[in-house]
Short mmCIF file of N, CA and C in Angstrom, two decimals:
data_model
loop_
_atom_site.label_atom_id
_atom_site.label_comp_id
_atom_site.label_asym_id
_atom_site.label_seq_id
_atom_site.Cartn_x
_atom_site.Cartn_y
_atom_site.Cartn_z
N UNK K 1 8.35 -119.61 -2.15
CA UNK K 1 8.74 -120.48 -3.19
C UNK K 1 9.13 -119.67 -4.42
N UNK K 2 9.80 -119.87 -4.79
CA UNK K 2 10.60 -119.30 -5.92
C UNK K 2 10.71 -120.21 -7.51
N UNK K 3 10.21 -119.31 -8.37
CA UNK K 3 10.44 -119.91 -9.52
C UNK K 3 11.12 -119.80 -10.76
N UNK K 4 11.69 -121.20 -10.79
CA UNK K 4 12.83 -120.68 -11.43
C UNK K 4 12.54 -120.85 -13.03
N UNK K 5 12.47 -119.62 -13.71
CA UNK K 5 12.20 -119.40 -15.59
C UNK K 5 12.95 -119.81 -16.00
N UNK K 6 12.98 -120.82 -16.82
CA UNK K 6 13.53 -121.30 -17.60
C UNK K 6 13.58 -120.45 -19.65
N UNK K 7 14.14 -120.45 -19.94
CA UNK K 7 13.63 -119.23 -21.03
C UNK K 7 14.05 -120.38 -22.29
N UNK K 8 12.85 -120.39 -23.13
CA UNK K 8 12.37 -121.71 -24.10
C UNK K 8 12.90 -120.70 -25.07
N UNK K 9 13.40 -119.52 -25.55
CA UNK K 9 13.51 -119.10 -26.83
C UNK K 9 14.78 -118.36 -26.96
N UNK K 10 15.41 -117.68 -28.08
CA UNK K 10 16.33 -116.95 -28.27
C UNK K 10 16.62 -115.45 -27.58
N UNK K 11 17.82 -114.79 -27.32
CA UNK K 11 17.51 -113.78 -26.82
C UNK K 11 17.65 -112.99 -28.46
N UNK K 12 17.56 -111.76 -27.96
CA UNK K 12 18.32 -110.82 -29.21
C UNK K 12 19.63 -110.80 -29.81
N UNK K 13 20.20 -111.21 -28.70
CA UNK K 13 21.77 -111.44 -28.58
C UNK K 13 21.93 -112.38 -30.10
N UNK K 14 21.53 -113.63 -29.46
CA UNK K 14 21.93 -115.13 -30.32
C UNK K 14 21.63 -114.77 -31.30
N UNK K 15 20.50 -113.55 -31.74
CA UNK K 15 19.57 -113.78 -32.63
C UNK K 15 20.88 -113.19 -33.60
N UNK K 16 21.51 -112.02 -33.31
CA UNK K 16 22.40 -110.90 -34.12
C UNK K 16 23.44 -111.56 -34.16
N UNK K 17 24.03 -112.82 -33.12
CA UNK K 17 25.12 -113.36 -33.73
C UNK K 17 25.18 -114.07 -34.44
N UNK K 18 24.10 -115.02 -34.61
CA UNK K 18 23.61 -116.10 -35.84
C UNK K 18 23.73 -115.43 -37.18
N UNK K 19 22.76 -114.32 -37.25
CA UNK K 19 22.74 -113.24 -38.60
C UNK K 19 24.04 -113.10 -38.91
N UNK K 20 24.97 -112.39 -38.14
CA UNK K 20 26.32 -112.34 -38.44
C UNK K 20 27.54 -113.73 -38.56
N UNK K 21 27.55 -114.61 -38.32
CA UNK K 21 27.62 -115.55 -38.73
C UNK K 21 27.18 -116.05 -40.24
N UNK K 22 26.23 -116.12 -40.06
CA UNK K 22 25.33 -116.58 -42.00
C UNK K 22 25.82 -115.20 -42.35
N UNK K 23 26.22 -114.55 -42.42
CA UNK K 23 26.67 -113.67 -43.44
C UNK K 23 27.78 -113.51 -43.51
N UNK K 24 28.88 -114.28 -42.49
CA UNK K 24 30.29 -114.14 -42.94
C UNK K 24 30.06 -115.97 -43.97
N UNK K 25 29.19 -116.85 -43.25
CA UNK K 25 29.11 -117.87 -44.82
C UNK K 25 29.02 -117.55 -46.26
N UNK K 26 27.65 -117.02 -46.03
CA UNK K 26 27.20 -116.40 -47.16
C UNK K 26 27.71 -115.41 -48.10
N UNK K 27 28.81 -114.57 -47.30
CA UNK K 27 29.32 -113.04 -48.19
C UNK K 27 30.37 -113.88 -49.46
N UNK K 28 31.20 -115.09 -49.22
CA UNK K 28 32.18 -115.33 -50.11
C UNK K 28 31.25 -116.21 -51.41
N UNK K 29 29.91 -117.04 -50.69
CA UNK K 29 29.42 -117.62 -52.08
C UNK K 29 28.45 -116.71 -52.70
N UNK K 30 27.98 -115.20 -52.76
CA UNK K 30 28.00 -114.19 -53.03
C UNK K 30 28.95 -113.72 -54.25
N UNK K 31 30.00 -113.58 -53.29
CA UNK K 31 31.16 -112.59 -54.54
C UNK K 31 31.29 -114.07 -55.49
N UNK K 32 31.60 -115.00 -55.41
CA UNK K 32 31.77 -116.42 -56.62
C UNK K 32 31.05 -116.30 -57.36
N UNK K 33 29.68 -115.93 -56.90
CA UNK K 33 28.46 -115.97 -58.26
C UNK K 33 28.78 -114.87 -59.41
N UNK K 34 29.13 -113.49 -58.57
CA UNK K 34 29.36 -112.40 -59.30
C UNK K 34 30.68 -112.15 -60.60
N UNK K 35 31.89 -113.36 -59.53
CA UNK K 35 32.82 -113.36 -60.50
C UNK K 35 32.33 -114.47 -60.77
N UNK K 36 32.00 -115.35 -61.18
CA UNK K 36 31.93 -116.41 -62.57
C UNK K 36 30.78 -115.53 -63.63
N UNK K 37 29.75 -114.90 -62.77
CA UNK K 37 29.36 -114.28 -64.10
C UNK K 37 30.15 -113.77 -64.94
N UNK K 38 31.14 -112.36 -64.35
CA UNK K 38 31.57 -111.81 -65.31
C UNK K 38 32.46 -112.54 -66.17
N UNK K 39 32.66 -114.24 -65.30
CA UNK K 39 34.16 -114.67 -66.22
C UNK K 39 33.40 -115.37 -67.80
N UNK K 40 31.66 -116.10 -67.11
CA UNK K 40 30.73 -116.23 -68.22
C UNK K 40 31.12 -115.32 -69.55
N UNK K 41 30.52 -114.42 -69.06
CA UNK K 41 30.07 -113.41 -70.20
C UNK K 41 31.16 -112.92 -70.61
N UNK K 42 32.54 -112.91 -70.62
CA UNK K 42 33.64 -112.73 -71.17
C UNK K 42 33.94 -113.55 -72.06
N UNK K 43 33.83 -114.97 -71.50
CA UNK K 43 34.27 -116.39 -72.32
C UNK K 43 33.56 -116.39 -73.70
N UNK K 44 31.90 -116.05 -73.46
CA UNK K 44 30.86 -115.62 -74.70
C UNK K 44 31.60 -114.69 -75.60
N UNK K 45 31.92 -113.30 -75.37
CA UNK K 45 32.34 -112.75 -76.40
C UNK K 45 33.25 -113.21 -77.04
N UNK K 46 34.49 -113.71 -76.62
CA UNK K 46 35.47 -114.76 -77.06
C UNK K 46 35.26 -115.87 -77.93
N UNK K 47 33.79 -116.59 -77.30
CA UNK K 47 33.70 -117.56 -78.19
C UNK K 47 32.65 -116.98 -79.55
N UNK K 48 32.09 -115.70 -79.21
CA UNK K 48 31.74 -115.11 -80.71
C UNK K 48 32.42 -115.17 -81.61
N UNK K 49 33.60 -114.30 -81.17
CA UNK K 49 35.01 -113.82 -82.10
C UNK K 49 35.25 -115.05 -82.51
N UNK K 50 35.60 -116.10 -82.06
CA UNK K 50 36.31 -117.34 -82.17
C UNK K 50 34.87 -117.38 -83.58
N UNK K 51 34.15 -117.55 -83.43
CA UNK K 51 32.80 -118.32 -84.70
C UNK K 51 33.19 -117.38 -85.79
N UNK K 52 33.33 -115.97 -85.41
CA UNK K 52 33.27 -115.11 -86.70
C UNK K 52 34.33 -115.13 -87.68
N UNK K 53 35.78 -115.36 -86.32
CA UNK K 53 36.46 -115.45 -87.35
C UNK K 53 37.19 -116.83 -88.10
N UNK K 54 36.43 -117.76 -87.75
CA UNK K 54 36.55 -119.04 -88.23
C UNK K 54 35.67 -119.20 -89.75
N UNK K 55 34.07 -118.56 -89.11
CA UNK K 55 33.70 -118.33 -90.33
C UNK K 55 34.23 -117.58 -92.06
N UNK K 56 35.34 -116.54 -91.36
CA UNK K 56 35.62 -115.85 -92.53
C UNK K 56 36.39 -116.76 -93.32
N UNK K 57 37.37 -117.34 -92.40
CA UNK K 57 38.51 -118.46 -92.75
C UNK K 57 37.64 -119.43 -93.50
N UNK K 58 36.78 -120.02 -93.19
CA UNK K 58 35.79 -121.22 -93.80
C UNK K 58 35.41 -120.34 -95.23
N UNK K 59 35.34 -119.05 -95.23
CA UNK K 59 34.91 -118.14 -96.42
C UNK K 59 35.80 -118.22 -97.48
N UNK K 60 37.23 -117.47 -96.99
CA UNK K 60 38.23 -117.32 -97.68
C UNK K 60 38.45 -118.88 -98.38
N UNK K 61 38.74 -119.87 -97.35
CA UNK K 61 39.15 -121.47 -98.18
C UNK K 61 38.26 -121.62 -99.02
N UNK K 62 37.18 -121.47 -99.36
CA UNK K 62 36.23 -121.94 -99.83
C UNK K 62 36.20 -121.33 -101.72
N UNK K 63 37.25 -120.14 -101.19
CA UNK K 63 37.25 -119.70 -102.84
C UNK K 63 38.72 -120.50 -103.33
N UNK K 64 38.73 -120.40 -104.57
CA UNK K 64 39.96 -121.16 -105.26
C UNK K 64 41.24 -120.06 -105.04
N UNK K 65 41.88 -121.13 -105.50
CA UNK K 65 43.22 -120.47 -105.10
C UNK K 65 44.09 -119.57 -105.25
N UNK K 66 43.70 -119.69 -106.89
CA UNK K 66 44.47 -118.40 -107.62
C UNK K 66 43.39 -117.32 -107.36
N UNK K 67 42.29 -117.56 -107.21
CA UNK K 67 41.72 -116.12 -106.59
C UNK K 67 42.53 -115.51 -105.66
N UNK K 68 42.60 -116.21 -104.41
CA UNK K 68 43.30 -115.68 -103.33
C UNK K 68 44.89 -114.87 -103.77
N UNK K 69 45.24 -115.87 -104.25
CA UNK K 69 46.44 -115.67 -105.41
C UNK K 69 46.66 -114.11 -106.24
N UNK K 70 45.66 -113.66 -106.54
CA UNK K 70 45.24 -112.95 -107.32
C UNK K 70 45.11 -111.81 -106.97
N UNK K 71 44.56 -111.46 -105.47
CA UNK K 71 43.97 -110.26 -104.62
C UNK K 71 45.53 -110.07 -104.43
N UNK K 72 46.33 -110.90 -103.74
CA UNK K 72 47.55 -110.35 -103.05
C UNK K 72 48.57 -109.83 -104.33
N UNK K 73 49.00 -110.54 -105.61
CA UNK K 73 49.49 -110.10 -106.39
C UNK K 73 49.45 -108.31 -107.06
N UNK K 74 47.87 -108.15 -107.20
CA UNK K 74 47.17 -107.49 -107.78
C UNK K 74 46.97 -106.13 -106.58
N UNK K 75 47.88 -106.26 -105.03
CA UNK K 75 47.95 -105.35 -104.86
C UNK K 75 49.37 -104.65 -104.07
N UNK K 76 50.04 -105.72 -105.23
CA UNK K 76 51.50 -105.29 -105.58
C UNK K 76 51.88 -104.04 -106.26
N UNK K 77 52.98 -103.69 -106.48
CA UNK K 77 53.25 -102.89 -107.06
C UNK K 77 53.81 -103.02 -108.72
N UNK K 78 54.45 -104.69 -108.74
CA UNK K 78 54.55 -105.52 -109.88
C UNK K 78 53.96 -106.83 -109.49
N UNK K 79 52.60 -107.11 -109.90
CA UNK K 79 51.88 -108.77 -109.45
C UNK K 79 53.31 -109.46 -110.44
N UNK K 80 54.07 -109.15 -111.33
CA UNK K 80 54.80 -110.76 -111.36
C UNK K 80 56.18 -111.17 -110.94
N UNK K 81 56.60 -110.11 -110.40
CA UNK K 81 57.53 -110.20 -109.06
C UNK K 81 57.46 -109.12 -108.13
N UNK K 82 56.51 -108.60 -107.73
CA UNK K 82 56.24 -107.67 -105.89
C UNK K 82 56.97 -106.66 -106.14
N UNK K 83 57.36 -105.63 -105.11
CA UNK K 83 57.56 -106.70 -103.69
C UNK K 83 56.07 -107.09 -103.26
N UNK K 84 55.58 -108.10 -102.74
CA UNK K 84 54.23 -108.55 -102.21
C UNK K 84 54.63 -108.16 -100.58
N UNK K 85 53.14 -107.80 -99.99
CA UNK K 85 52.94 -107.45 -98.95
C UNK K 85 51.96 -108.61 -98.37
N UNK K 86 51.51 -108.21 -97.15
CA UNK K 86 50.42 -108.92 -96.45
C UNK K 86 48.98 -107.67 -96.97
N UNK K 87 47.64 -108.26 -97.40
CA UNK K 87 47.04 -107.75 -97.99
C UNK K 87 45.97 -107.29 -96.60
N UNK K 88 45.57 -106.44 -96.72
CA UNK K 88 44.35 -106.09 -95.10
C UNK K 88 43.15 -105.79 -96.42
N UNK K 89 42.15 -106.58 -96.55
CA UNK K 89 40.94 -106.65 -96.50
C UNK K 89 40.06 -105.92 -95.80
N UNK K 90 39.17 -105.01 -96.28
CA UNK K 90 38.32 -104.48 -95.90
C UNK K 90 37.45 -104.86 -94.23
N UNK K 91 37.86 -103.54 -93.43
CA UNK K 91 36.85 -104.33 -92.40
C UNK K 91 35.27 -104.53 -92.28
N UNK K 92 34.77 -105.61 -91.65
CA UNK K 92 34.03 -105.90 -92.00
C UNK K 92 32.80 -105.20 -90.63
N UNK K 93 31.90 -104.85 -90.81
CA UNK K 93 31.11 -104.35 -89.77
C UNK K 93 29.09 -105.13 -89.79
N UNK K 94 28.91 -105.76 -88.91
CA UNK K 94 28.01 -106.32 -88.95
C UNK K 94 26.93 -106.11 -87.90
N UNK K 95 25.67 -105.18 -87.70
CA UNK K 95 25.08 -105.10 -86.28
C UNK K 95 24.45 -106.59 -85.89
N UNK K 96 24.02 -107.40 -86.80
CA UNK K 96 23.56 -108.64 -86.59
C UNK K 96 24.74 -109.44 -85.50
N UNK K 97 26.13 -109.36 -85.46
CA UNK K 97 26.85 -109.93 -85.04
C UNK K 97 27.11 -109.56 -83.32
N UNK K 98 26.45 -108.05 -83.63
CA UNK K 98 26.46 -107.47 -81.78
C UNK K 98 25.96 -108.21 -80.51
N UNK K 99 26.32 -108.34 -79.68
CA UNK K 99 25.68 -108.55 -78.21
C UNK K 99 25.57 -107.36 -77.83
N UNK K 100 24.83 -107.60 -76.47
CA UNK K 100 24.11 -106.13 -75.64
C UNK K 100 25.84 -106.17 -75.02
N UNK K 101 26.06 -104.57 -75.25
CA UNK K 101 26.96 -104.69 -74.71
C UNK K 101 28.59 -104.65 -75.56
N UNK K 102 28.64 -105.16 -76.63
CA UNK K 102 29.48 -105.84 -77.27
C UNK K 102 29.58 -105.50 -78.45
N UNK K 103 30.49 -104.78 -79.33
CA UNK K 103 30.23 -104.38 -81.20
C UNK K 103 31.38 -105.47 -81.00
N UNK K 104 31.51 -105.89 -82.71
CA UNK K 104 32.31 -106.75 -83.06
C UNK K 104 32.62 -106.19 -84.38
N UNK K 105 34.19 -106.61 -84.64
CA UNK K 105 34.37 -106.24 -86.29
C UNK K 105 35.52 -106.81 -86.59
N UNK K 106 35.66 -107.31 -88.30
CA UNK K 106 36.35 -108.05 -88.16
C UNK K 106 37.18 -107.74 -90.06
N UNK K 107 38.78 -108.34 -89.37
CA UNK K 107 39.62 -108.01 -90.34
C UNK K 107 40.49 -109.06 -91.23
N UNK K 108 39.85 -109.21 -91.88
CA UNK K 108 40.62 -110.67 -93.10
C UNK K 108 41.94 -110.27 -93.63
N UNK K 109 43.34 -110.70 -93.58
CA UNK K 109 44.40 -110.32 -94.59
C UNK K 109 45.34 -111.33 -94.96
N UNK K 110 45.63 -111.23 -96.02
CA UNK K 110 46.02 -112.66 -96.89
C UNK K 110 47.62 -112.28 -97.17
N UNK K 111 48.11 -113.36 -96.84
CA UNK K 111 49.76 -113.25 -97.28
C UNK K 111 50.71 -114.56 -98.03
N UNK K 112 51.58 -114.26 -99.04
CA UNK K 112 52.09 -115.34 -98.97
C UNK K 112 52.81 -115.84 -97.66
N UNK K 113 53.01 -117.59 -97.62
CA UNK K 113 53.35 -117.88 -96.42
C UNK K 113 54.76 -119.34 -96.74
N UNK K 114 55.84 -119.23 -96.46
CA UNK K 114 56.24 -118.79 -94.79
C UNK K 114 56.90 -117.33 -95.07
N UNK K 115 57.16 -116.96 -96.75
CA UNK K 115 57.60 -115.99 -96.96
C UNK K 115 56.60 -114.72 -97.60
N UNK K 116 56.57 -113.62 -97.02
CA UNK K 116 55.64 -112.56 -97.52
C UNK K 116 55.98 -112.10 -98.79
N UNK K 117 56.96 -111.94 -98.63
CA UNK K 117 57.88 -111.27 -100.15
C UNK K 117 58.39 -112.24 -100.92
N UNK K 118 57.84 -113.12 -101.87
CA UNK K 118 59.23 -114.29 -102.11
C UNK K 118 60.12 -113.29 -103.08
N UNK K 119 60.89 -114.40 -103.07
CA UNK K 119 62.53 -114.15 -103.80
C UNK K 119 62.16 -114.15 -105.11
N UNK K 120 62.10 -113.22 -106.58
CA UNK K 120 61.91 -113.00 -107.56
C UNK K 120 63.51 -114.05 -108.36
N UNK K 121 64.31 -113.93 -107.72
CA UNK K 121 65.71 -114.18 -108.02
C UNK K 121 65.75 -115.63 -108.24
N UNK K 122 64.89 -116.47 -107.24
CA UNK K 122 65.22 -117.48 -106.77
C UNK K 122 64.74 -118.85 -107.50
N UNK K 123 64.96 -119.86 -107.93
CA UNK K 123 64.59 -120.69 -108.49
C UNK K 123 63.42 -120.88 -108.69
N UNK K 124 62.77 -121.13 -107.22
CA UNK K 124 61.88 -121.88 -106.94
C UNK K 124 60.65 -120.59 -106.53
N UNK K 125 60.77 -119.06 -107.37
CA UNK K 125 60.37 -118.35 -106.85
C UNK K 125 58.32 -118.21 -106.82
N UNK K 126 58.27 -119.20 -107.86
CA UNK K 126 56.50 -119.51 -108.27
C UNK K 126 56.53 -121.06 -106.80
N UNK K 127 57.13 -121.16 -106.54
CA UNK K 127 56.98 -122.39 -105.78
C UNK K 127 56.83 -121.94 -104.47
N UNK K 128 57.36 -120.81 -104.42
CA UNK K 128 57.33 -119.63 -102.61
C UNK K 128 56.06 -119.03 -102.91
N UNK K 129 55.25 -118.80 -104.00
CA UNK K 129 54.00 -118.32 -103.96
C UNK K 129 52.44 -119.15 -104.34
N UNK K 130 53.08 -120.76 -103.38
CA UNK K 130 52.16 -121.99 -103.40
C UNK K 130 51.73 -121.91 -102.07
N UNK K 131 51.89 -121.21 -101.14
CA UNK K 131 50.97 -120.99 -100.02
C UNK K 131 50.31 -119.99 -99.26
N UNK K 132 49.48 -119.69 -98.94
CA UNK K 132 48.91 -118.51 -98.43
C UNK K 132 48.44 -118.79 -97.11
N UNK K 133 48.58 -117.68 -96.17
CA UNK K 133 48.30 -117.38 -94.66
C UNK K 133 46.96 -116.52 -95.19
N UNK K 134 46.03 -117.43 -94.31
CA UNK K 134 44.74 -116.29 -94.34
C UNK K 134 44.39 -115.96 -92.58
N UNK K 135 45.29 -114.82 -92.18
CA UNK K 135 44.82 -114.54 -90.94
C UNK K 135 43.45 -113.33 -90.77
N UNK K 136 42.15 -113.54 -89.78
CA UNK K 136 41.38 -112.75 -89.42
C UNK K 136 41.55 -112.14 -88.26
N UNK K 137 41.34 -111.73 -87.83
CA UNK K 137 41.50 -110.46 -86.40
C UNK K 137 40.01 -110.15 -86.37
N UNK K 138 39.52 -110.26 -85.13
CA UNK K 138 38.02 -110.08 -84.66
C UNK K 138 38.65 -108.69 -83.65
N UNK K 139 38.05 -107.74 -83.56
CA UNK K 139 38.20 -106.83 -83.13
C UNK K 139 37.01 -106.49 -82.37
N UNK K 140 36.80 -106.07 -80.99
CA UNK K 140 35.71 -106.20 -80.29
C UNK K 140 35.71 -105.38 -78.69
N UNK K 141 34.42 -104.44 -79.09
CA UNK K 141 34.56 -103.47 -77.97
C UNK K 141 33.73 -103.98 -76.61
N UNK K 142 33.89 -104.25 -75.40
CA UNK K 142 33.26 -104.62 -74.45
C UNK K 142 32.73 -103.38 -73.61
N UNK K 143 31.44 -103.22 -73.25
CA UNK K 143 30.54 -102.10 -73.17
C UNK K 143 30.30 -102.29 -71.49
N UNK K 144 30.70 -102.30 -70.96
CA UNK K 144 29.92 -102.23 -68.97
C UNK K 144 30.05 -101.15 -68.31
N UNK K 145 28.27 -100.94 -68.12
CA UNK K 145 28.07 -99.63 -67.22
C UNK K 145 29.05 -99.25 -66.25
N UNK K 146 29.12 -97.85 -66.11
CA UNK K 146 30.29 -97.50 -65.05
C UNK K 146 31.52 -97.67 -65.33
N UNK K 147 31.91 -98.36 -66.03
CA UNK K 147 33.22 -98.81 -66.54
C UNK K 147 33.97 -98.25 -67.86
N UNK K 148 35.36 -98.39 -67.86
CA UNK K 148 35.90 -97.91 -69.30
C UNK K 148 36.01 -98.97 -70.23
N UNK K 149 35.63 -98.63 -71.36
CA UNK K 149 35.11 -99.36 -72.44
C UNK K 149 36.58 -100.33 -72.57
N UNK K 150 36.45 -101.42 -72.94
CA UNK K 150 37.63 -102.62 -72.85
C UNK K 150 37.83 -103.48 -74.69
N UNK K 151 38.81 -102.12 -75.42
CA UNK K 151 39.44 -102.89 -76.91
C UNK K 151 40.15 -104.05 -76.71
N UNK K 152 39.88 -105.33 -77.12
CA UNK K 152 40.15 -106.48 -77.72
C UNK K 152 40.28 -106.85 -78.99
N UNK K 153 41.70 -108.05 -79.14
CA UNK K 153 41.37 -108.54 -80.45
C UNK K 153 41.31 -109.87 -80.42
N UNK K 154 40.96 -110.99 -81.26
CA UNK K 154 41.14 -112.17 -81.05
C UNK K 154 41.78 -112.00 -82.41
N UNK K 155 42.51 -113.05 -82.96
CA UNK K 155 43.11 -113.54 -84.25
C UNK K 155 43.65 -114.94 -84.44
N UNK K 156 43.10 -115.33 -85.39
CA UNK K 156 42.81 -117.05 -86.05
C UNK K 156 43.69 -117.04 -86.95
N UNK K 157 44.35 -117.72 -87.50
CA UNK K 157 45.15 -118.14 -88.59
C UNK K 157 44.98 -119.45 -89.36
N UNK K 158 45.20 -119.18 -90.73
CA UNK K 158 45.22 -120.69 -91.89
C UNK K 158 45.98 -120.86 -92.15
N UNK K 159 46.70 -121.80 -92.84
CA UNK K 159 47.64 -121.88 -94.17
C UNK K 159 46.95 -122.32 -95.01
N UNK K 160 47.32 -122.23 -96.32
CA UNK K 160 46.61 -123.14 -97.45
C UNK K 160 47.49 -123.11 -98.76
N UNK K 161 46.89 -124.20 -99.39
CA UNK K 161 48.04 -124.87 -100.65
C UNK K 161 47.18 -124.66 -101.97
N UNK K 162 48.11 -124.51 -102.65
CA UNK K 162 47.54 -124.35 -103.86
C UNK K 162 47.20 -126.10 -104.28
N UNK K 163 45.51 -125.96 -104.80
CA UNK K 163 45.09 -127.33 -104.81
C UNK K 163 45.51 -128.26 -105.72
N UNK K 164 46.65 -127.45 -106.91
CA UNK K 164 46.89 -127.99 -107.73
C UNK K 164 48.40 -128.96 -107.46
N UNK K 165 48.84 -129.16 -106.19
CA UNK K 165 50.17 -129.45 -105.80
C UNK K 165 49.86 -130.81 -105.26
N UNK K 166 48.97 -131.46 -105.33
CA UNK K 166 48.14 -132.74 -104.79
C UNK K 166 48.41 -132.28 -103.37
N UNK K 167 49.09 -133.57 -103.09
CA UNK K 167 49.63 -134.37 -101.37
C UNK K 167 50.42 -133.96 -100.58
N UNK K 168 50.62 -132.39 -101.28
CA UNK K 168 52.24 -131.45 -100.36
C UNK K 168 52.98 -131.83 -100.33
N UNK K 169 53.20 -133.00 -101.07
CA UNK K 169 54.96 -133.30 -100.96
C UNK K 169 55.40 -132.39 -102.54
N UNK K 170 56.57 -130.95 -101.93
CA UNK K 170 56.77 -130.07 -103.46
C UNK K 170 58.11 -130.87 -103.45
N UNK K 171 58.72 -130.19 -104.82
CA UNK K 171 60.13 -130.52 -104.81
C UNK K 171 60.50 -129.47 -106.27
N UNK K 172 61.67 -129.17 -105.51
CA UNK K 172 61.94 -127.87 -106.70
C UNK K 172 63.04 -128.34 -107.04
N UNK K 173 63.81 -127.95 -108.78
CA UNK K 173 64.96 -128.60 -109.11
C UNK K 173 66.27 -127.16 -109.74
N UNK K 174 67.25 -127.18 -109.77
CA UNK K 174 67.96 -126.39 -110.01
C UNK K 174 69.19 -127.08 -111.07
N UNK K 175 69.70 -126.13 -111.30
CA UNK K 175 70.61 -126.38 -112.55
C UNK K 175 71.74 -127.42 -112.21
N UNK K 176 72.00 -128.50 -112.36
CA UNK K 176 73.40 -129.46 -111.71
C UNK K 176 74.51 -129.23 -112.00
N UNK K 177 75.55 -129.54 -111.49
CA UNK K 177 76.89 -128.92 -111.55
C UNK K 177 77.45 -130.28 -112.48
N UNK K 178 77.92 -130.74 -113.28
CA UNK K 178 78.38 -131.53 -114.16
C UNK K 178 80.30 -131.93 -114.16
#
């Protein structure tokens, strides 16, 4: 009489192809975790820059106008007709502002706007120096082991009106022809 084994369990075989199997599942939701981290922690420094340099902007508006007015004139060569430049403000360096990993620094510069230089000539030439561009530039070094260090900038932009012009509607007048 002969008996025939029936075999109730796995061999070695099944066992190594199963393993290999779950690990061709497993290897791609693996690498996903790894890249959304790094895409995480990228988006963070970004959205630092984005706070810092919103904050400066919230800084700059916050002073009056002819101040602002005042810095850019004053680092003319004639404040009462230029030529006016775009002004670069001191950079600013903060360790409080660091992540592990991450320096940040940041650059405020004020211009008249839509024209940098206005027209001394021109009628309406106090009326071209009723708005100012306050752009910041966040400047920011990204630090990962093994890796080469990665320069970034982010940069925010304002406009702003002189508060004394009410509702922005200007209107400039010139000599009529008769």
């Amino acid at each position: 009489m002969k008996l025939n084994k029936k075999s109730s369990g796995a061999t070695l075989i099944e066992i190594l192809i199963a393993i290999c199997l779950a690990s061709l599942v497993m290897l791609p939701m693996i690498l996903i975790f790894s890249v959304t981290e790094k895409v995480t922690y990228k988006s963070i420094n970004e959205v630092v820059a984005c706070n810092l340099a919103l904050q400066k902007i919230e800084e700059l508006k916050s002073r009056p106008f002819e101040d602002l007015k005042q810095i850019i004139e004053q680092a003319s060569d004639d404040p009462e007709e230029g030529p006016f430049k775009e002004v670069v403000l001191p950079l600013e360096l903060n360790g409080v502002w660091n992540t592990p990993g991450v320096e940040y620094a940041r650059e405020p510069r004020l211009s008249f706007y839509p024209y940098v230089d206005p027209d001394p000539t021109k009628a309406d030439f106090e009326l071209q120096k009723r708005r100012i561009r306050i752009r910041v530039i966040v400047k920011f070094i990204e630090r990962v082991s093994g890796m080469k260090d990665t320069h970034k900038n982010f940069e925010l932009s304002t406009i702003i009106s002189d508060e004394t012009l009410g509702s922005g509607l200007n209107a400039s007048f010139s000599a009529g022809i008769r």
